PDB file of C-alpha atoms in Angstrom:
ATOM      1  CA  UNK X 263     136.992 103.579 115.452  1.00  0.00           C
ATOM      2  CA  UNK X 264     134.149 101.555 117.441  1.00  0.00           C
ATOM      3  CA  UNK X 265     131.436 100.085 114.391  1.00  0.00           C
ATOM      4  CA  UNK X 266     127.809 101.085 115.291  1.00  0.00           C
ATOM      5  CA  UNK X 267     125.951  98.270 116.457  1.00  0.00           C
ATOM      6  CA  UNK X 268     122.636  96.523 115.147  1.00  0.00           C
ATOM      7  CA  UNK X 269     120.388  98.722 116.560  1.00  0.00           C
ATOM      8  CA  UNK X 270     121.929 101.970 114.165  1.00  0.00           C
ATOM      9  CA  UNK X 271     120.814  99.897 110.675  1.00  0.00           C
ATOM     10  CA  UNK X 272     117.582  99.128 112.636  1.00  0.00           C
ATOM     11  CA  UNK X 273     117.075 102.336 112.213  1.00  0.00           C
ATOM     12  CA  UNK X 274     117.824 102.603 108.813  1.00  0.00           C
ATOM     13  CA  UNK X 275     114.811 102.753 106.339  1.00  0.00           C
ATOM     14  CA  UNK X 276     116.850  99.607 103.997  1.00  0.00           C
ATOM     15  CA  UNK X 277     117.835  97.286 106.659  1.00  0.00           C
ATOM     16  CA  UNK X 278     115.180  97.633 109.287  1.00  0.00           C
ATOM     17  CA  UNK X 279     113.422  94.569 108.919  1.00  0.00           C
ATOM     18  CA  UNK X 280     116.645  92.469 108.924  1.00  0.00           C
ATOM     19  CA  UNK X 281     115.973  89.778 111.135  1.00  0.00           C
ATOM     20  CA  UNK X 282     119.025  90.568 114.092  1.00  0.00           C
ATOM     21  CA  UNK X 283     121.104  87.910 113.277  1.00  0.00           C
ATOM     22  CA  UNK X 284     121.154  89.395 109.465  1.00  0.00           C
ATOM     23  CA  UNK X 285     121.685  92.745 111.198  1.00  0.00           C
ATOM     24  CA  UNK X 286     124.413  91.419 113.158  1.00  0.00           C
ATOM     25  CA  UNK X 287     126.195  89.875 110.303  1.00  0.00           C
ATOM     26  CA  UNK X 288     126.085  93.361 108.540  1.00  0.00           C
ATOM     27  CA  UNK X 289     127.655  94.883 111.484  1.00  0.00           C
ATOM     28  CA  UNK X 290     130.345  92.379 111.199  1.00  0.00           C
ATOM     29  CA  UNK X 291     131.056  92.939 107.490  1.00  0.00           C
ATOM     30  CA  UNK X 292     130.679  96.894 107.027  1.00  0.00           C
ATOM     31  CA  UNK X 293     133.896  98.822 107.239  1.00  0.00           C
ATOM     32  CA  UNK X 294     134.099 102.289 109.165  1.00  0.00           C
ATOM     33  CA  UNK X 295     136.107 105.299 106.712  1.00  0.00           C
ATOM     34  CA  UNK X 296     137.231 108.424 107.688  1.00  0.00           C
ATOM     35  CA  UNK X 297     136.343 111.163 105.019  1.00  0.00           C
ATOM     36  CA  UNK X 298     137.763 114.886 105.399  1.00  0.00           C
ATOM     37  CA  UNK X 299     135.286 118.137 103.957  1.00  0.00           C
ATOM     38  CA  UNK X 300     136.390 118.129 100.040  1.00  0.00           C
ATOM     39  CA  UNK X 301     137.340 114.824  99.685  1.00  0.00           C
ATOM     40  CA  UNK X 302     135.738 112.284  96.719  1.00  0.00           C
ATOM     41  CA  UNK X 303     134.040 109.261  98.309  1.00  0.00           C
ATOM     42  CA  UNK X 304     133.711 108.100  94.595  1.00  0.00           C
ATOM     43  CA  UNK X 305     133.443 109.736  90.915  1.00  0.00           C
ATOM     44  CA  UNK X 306     131.074 109.642  87.639  1.00  0.00           C
ATOM     45  CA  UNK X 307     131.883 106.925  85.083  1.00  0.00           C
ATOM     46  CA  UNK X 308     134.314 104.899  88.099  1.00  0.00           C
ATOM     47  CA  UNK X 309     133.524 101.617  88.496  1.00  0.00           C
ATOM     48  CA  UNK X 310     130.880 100.202  91.524  1.00  0.00           C
ATOM     49  CA  UNK X 311     132.555  97.507  94.186  1.00  0.00           C
ATOM     50  CA  UNK X 312     130.657  99.829  97.460  1.00  0.00           C
ATOM     51  CA  UNK X 313     127.552 101.072  98.689  1.00  0.00           C
ATOM     52  CA  UNK X 314     128.387 103.422 101.702  1.00  0.00           C
ATOM     53  CA  UNK X 315     125.833 104.124 104.755  1.00  0.00           C
ATOM     54  CA  UNK X 316     126.575 108.062 106.464  1.00  0.00           C
ATOM     55  CA  UNK X 317     127.651 107.513 110.272  1.00  0.00           C
ATOM     56  CA  UNK X 318     128.306 111.098 110.778  1.00  0.00           C
ATOM     57  CA  UNK X 319     128.697 114.163 108.016  1.00  0.00           C
ATOM     58  CA  UNK X 320     126.746 115.323 104.768  1.00  0.00           C
ATOM     59  CA  UNK X 321     127.643 114.043 101.627  1.00  0.00           C
ATOM     60  CA  UNK X 322     126.584 115.474  98.542  1.00  0.00           C
ATOM     61  CA  UNK X 323     125.743 113.348  95.485  1.00  0.00           C
ATOM     62  CA  UNK X 324     125.764 115.197  92.416  1.00  0.00           C
ATOM     63  CA  UNK X 325     126.220 115.395  88.386  1.00  0.00           C
ATOM     64  CA  UNK X 326     130.009 116.426  86.608  1.00  0.00           C
ATOM     65  CA  UNK X 327     129.940 120.843  86.352  1.00  0.00           C
ATOM     66  CA  UNK X 328     128.713 121.078  82.884  1.00  0.00           C
ATOM     67  CA  UNK X 329     129.985 124.812  81.712  1.00  0.00           C
ATOM     68  CA  UNK X 330     128.671 126.875  85.229  1.00  0.00           C
ATOM     69  CA  UNK X 331     125.878 124.490  85.407  1.00  0.00           C
ATOM     70  CA  UNK X 332     125.701 121.538  88.490  1.00  0.00           C
ATOM     71  CA  UNK X 333     122.788 118.884  89.149  1.00  0.00           C
ATOM     72  CA  UNK X 334     122.906 118.408  92.804  1.00  0.00           C
ATOM     73  CA  UNK X 335     121.043 115.675  93.693  1.00  0.00           C
ATOM     74  CA  UNK X 336     120.512 115.316  97.539  1.00  0.00           C
ATOM     75  CA  UNK X 337     122.846 115.840 100.130  1.00  0.00           C
ATOM     76  CA  UNK X 338     122.812 113.313 102.494  1.00  0.00           C
ATOM     77  CA  UNK X 339     123.249 112.913 106.592  1.00  0.00           C
ATOM     78  CA  UNK X 340     123.542 110.184 108.871  1.00  0.00           C
ATOM     79  CA  UNK X 341     121.429 107.559 108.047  1.00  0.00           C
ATOM     80  CA  UNK X 342     120.805 107.645 104.306  1.00  0.00           C
ATOM     81  CA  UNK X 343     122.717 105.313 102.396  1.00  0.00           C
ATOM     82  CA  UNK X 344     123.611 105.637  98.652  1.00  0.00           C
ATOM     83  CA  UNK X 345     125.853 104.091  95.601  1.00  0.00           C
ATOM     84  CA  UNK X 346     123.644 101.210  95.963  1.00  0.00           C
ATOM     85  CA  UNK X 347     122.103 101.414  92.525  1.00  0.00           C
ATOM     86  CA  UNK X 348     124.780 100.743  90.584  1.00  0.00           C
ATOM     87  CA  UNK X 349     125.987  97.416  92.323  1.00  0.00           C
ATOM     88  CA  UNK X 350     122.405  96.543  90.864  1.00  0.00           C
ATOM     89  CA  UNK X 351     122.995  96.962  87.320  1.00  0.00           C
ATOM     90  CA  UNK X 352     127.086  96.127  87.499  1.00  0.00           C
ATOM     91  CA  UNK X 353     127.360  99.492  85.753  1.00  0.00           C
ATOM     92  CA  UNK X 354     129.175 102.576  86.552  1.00  0.00           C
ATOM     93  CA  UNK X 355     128.671 105.277  88.626  1.00  0.00           C
ATOM     94  CA  UNK X 356     126.021 107.424  87.005  1.00  0.00           C
ATOM     95  CA  UNK X 357     127.317 110.485  89.401  1.00  0.00           C
ATOM     96  CA  UNK X 358     129.511 111.414  92.264  1.00  0.00           C
ATOM     97  CA  UNK X 359     129.695 111.173  96.182  1.00  0.00           C
ATOM     98  CA  UNK X 360     131.406 114.409  98.055  1.00  0.00           C
ATOM     99  CA  UNK X 361     132.201 114.901 101.507  1.00  0.00           C
ATOM    100  CA  UNK X 362     131.058 119.112 102.133  1.00  0.00           C
ATOM    101  CA  UNK X 363     132.118 118.377 105.972  1.00  0.00           C
ATOM    102  CA  UNK X 364     134.215 116.019 108.040  1.00  0.00           C
ATOM    103  CA  UNK X 365     132.176 112.441 107.427  1.00  0.00           C
ATOM    104  CA  UNK X 366     132.088 109.256 108.871  1.00  0.00           C
ATOM    105  CA  UNK X 367     130.837 106.577 106.436  1.00  0.00           C
ATOM    106  CA  UNK X 368     129.511 102.272 106.370  1.00  0.00           C
ATOM    107  CA  UNK X 369     131.041 100.652 103.425  1.00  0.00           C
ATOM    108  CA  UNK X 370     129.456  97.208 102.350  1.00  0.00           C
ATOM    109  CA  UNK X 371     130.447  95.460  99.588  1.00  0.00           C
ATOM    110  CA  UNK X 372     129.391  94.555  96.472  1.00  0.00           C
ATOM    111  CA  UNK X 373     129.448  90.241  96.626  1.00  0.00           C
ATOM    112  CA  UNK X 374     128.688  91.130 100.338  1.00  0.00           C
ATOM    113  CA  UNK X 375     125.567  93.579  99.710  1.00  0.00           C
ATOM    114  CA  UNK X 376     124.275  91.209  96.749  1.00  0.00           C
ATOM    115  CA  UNK X 377     124.396  88.391  99.235  1.00  0.00           C
ATOM    116  CA  UNK X 378     122.472  89.733 101.615  1.00  0.00           C
ATOM    117  CA  UNK X 379     119.874  90.919  98.437  1.00  0.00           C
ATOM    118  CA  UNK X 380     119.839  86.964  97.942  1.00  0.00           C
ATOM    119  CA  UNK X 381     119.341  85.722 101.410  1.00  0.00           C
ATOM    120  CA  UNK X 382     116.893  88.118 102.289  1.00  0.00           C
ATOM    121  CA  UNK X 383     113.268  89.413 100.432  1.00  0.00           C
ATOM    122  CA  UNK X 384     112.612  91.657 103.241  1.00  0.00           C
ATOM    123  CA  UNK X 385     115.925  93.477 102.122  1.00  0.00           C
ATOM    124  CA  UNK X 386     115.094  93.496  98.517  1.00  0.00           C
ATOM    125  CA  UNK X 387     111.496  94.814  98.876  1.00  0.00           C
ATOM    126  CA  UNK X 388     112.484  97.516 100.486  1.00  0.00           C
ATOM    127  CA  UNK X 389     115.239  98.344  98.033  1.00  0.00           C
ATOM    128  CA  UNK X 390     112.083  97.871  95.678  1.00  0.00           C
ATOM    129  CA  UNK X 391     110.374 100.610  97.908  1.00  0.00           C
ATOM    130  CA  UNK X 392     113.359 102.706  97.929  1.00  0.00           C
ATOM    131  CA  UNK X 393     113.911 102.646  94.378  1.00  0.00           C
ATOM    132  CA  UNK X 394     110.285 103.602  93.568  1.00  0.00           C
ATOM    133  CA  UNK X 395     110.219 106.401  95.411  1.00  0.00           C
ATOM    134  CA  UNK X 396     113.473 107.864  93.979  1.00  0.00           C
ATOM    135  CA  UNK X 397     111.774 107.050  90.596  1.00  0.00           C
ATOM    136  CA  UNK X 398     108.987 109.204  91.573  1.00  0.00           C
ATOM    137  CA  UNK X 399     110.497 112.128  92.973  1.00  0.00           C
ATOM    138  CA  UNK X 400     112.655 111.785  89.253  1.00  0.00           C
ATOM    139  CA  UNK X 401     109.729 112.089  86.920  1.00  0.00           C
ATOM    140  CA  UNK X 402     108.426 114.600  89.216  1.00  0.00           C
ATOM    141  CA  UNK X 403     111.214 116.782  88.665  1.00  0.00           C
ATOM    142  CA  UNK X 404     111.041 115.702  84.760  1.00  0.00           C
ATOM    143  CA  UNK X 405     107.558 117.482  85.042  1.00  0.00           C
ATOM    144  CA  UNK X 406     108.579 120.178  86.502  1.00  0.00           C
ATOM    145  CA  UNK X 407     110.988 120.682  83.750  1.00  0.00           C
ATOM    146  CA  UNK X 408     108.754 120.375  81.148  1.00  0.00           C
ATOM    147  CA  UNK X 409     106.228 122.646  82.674  1.00  0.00           C
ATOM    148  CA  UNK X 410     107.212 124.742  85.249  1.00  0.00           C
ATOM    149  CA  UNK X 411     108.766 128.258  85.742  1.00  0.00           C
ATOM    150  CA  UNK X 412     112.286 128.159  88.079  1.00  0.00           C
ATOM    151  CA  UNK X 413     109.914 130.724  90.288  1.00  0.00           C
ATOM    152  CA  UNK X 414     107.600 127.450  90.118  1.00  0.00           C
ATOM    153  CA  UNK X 415     110.470 124.834  90.699  1.00  0.00           C
ATOM    154  CA  UNK X 416     112.481 126.799  93.278  1.00  0.00           C
ATOM    155  CA  UNK X 417     109.227 127.306  95.448  1.00  0.00           C
ATOM    156  CA  UNK X 418     108.762 123.575  94.784  1.00  0.00           C
ATOM    157  CA  UNK X 419     112.366 123.105  96.285  1.00  0.00           C
ATOM    158  CA  UNK X 420     112.344 124.707  99.505  1.00  0.00           C
ATOM    159  CA  UNK X 421     108.852 123.415 100.212  1.00  0.00           C
ATOM    160  CA  UNK X 422     109.739 120.158  99.847  1.00  0.00           C
ATOM    161  CA  UNK X 423     113.056 121.060 102.511  1.00  0.00           C
ATOM    162  CA  UNK X 424     110.857 123.183 104.921  1.00  0.00           C
ATOM    163  CA  UNK X 425     108.735 119.446 104.987  1.00  0.00           C
ATOM    164  CA  UNK X 426     112.122 117.819 105.600  1.00  0.00           C
ATOM    165  CA  UNK X 427     110.750 115.516 101.964  1.00  0.00           C
ATOM    166  CA  UNK X 428     114.076 116.269 100.615  1.00  0.00           C
ATOM    167  CA  UNK X 429     117.497 115.970 102.078  1.00  0.00           C
ATOM    168  CA  UNK X 430     118.070 120.071 102.896  1.00  0.00           C
ATOM    169  CA  UNK X 431     121.411 121.052 102.627  1.00  0.00           C
ATOM    170  CA  UNK X 432     122.073 122.089 106.810  1.00  0.00           C
ATOM    171  CA  UNK X 433     124.725 121.249 108.647  1.00  0.00           C
ATOM    172  CA  UNK X 434     124.640 121.079 112.660  1.00  0.00           C
ATOM    173  CA  UNK X 435     124.092 124.963 112.903  1.00  0.00           C
ATOM    174  CA  UNK X 436     120.671 123.960 111.258  1.00  0.00           C
ATOM    175  CA  UNK X 437     121.251 127.207 108.698  1.00  0.00           C
ATOM    176  CA  UNK X 438     119.328 127.089 105.384  1.00  0.00           C
ATOM    177  CA  UNK X 439     120.401 126.103 101.609  1.00  0.00           C
ATOM    178  CA  UNK X 440     122.321 129.098 100.509  1.00  0.00           C
ATOM    179  CA  UNK X 441     121.955 130.532  96.914  1.00  0.00           C
ATOM    180  CA  UNK X 442     125.127 127.944  95.441  1.00  0.00           C
ATOM    181  CA  UNK X 443     123.697 125.713  96.620  1.00  0.00           C
ATOM    182  CA  UNK X 444     119.826 125.718  95.715  1.00  0.00           C
ATOM    183  CA  UNK X 445     121.240 126.669  91.926  1.00  0.00           C
ATOM    184  CA  UNK X 446     122.937 123.490  92.122  1.00  0.00           C
ATOM    185  CA  UNK X 447     120.104 121.300  93.552  1.00  0.00           C
ATOM    186  CA  UNK X 448     117.963 122.566  90.896  1.00  0.00           C
ATOM    187  CA  UNK X 449     120.268 122.282  87.767  1.00  0.00           C
ATOM    188  CA  UNK X 450     120.789 126.248  87.319  1.00  0.00           C
ATOM    189  CA  UNK X 451     123.337 129.148  87.601  1.00  0.00           C
ATOM    190  CA  UNK X 452     123.269 131.615  90.041  1.00  0.00           C
ATOM    191  CA  UNK X 453     122.252 134.638  88.765  1.00  0.00           C
ATOM    192  CA  UNK X 454     118.706 133.364  87.499  1.00  0.00           C
ATOM    193  CA  UNK X 455     118.476 131.641  90.846  1.00  0.00           C
ATOM    194  CA  UNK X 456     118.975 135.299  92.277  1.00  0.00           C
ATOM    195  CA  UNK X 457     115.986 136.606  89.931  1.00  0.00           C
ATOM    196  CA  UNK X 458     113.642 133.563  90.992  1.00  0.00           C
ATOM    197  CA  UNK X 459     114.639 133.740  94.542  1.00  0.00           C
ATOM    198  CA  UNK X 460     114.310 137.905  94.402  1.00  0.00           C
ATOM    199  CA  UNK X 461     110.923 137.043  93.337  1.00  0.00           C
ATOM    200  CA  UNK X 462     109.682 134.916  96.325  1.00  0.00           C
ATOM    201  CA  UNK X 463     111.583 137.315  99.132  1.00  0.00           C
ATOM    202  CA  UNK X 464     109.974 140.364  97.481  1.00  0.00           C
ATOM    203  CA  UNK X 465     106.281 138.273  97.959  1.00  0.00           C
ATOM    204  CA  UNK X 466     106.970 137.678 101.293  1.00  0.00           C
ATOM    205  CA  UNK X 467     107.620 133.600 101.033  1.00  0.00           C
ATOM    206  CA  UNK X 468     111.255 133.070 102.082  1.00  0.00           C
ATOM    207  CA  UNK X 469     114.400 135.551 103.612  1.00  0.00           C
ATOM    208  CA  UNK X 470     117.197 135.401 103.203  1.00  0.00           C
ATOM    209  CA  UNK X 471     119.955 135.825 105.502  1.00  0.00           C
ATOM    210  CA  UNK X 472     124.070 134.955 106.247  1.00  0.00           C
ATOM    211  CA  UNK X 473     122.637 132.057 107.601  1.00  0.00           C
ATOM    212  CA  UNK X 474     121.193 130.885 104.828  1.00  0.00           C
ATOM    213  CA  UNK X 475     117.339 131.194 103.118  1.00  0.00           C
ATOM    214  CA  UNK X 476     114.451 130.496 105.499  1.00  0.00           C
ATOM    215  CA  UNK X 477     110.765 129.815 104.443  1.00  0.00           C
ATOM    216  CA  UNK X 478     109.109 132.502 106.540  1.00  0.00           C
ATOM    217  CA  UNK X 479     105.157 132.335 104.813  1.00  0.00           C
ATOM    218  CA  UNK X 480     104.192 128.460 103.818  1.00  0.00           C
ATOM    219  CA  UNK X 481     101.115 130.422 102.910  1.00  0.00           C
ATOM    220  CA  UNK X 482     102.410 132.594 100.113  1.00  0.00           C
ATOM    221  CA  UNK X 483     104.982 130.084  98.615  1.00  0.00           C
ATOM    222  CA  UNK X 484     102.512 127.918  98.621  1.00  0.00           C
ATOM    223  CA  UNK X 485     100.968 130.140  96.098  1.00  0.00           C
ATOM    224  CA  UNK X 486     104.150 129.578  94.228  1.00  0.00           C
ATOM    225  CA  UNK X 487     104.072 126.198  93.668  1.00  0.00           C
ATOM    226  CA  UNK X 488     100.896 126.157  91.408  1.00  0.00           C
ATOM    227  CA  UNK X 489     101.353 128.403  89.280  1.00  0.00           C
ATOM    228  CA  UNK X 490     103.434 127.347  85.656  1.00  0.00           C
TER     229      UNK X 490
END
């Protein structure tokens, strides 16, 4: 299948500062691989040998299951990249990546990625900015776990998804997230998530249907975001 042109990488935040020659090189060294729905891209605990860019489809980043609970960190779509953190500290994968639907990924080897970092300060700076943003989101989640109720955390997650500030579990039909997807993103199970969702639904903040959950009153949802 045809490899994307440098213009594709120019639209990705991590690579958009690279000069034209480096983008052309990235196009040459990236390999394309297809992952059918349900296929594991990599598992937690594996050695890290590549970083990935999503060409099409959806990829879920999640922690290993602990009983009935599973933590989903994000859903990634075209233009998103992942798997680069473990390349930097030579550690094993801390989470798993799974294709939620048929997906096409670009793969860059650890050696090629590190060489790009060593030869281009702009790429290193962009990576630092990306890692800083992820650390800030992690701090916000820790604060929510320490001080927020599940209703509060759910309201904040739905607000974030509605604003597009987090990668929402939305497919090509633009459906909303399901209860299970929200439970996984909050690190809880279906039963407490359903109770929290019922509170938001009775308040007129959200609606749920076969197409998933949608925000119908951002103002009412916002009220729950400030309640602990």
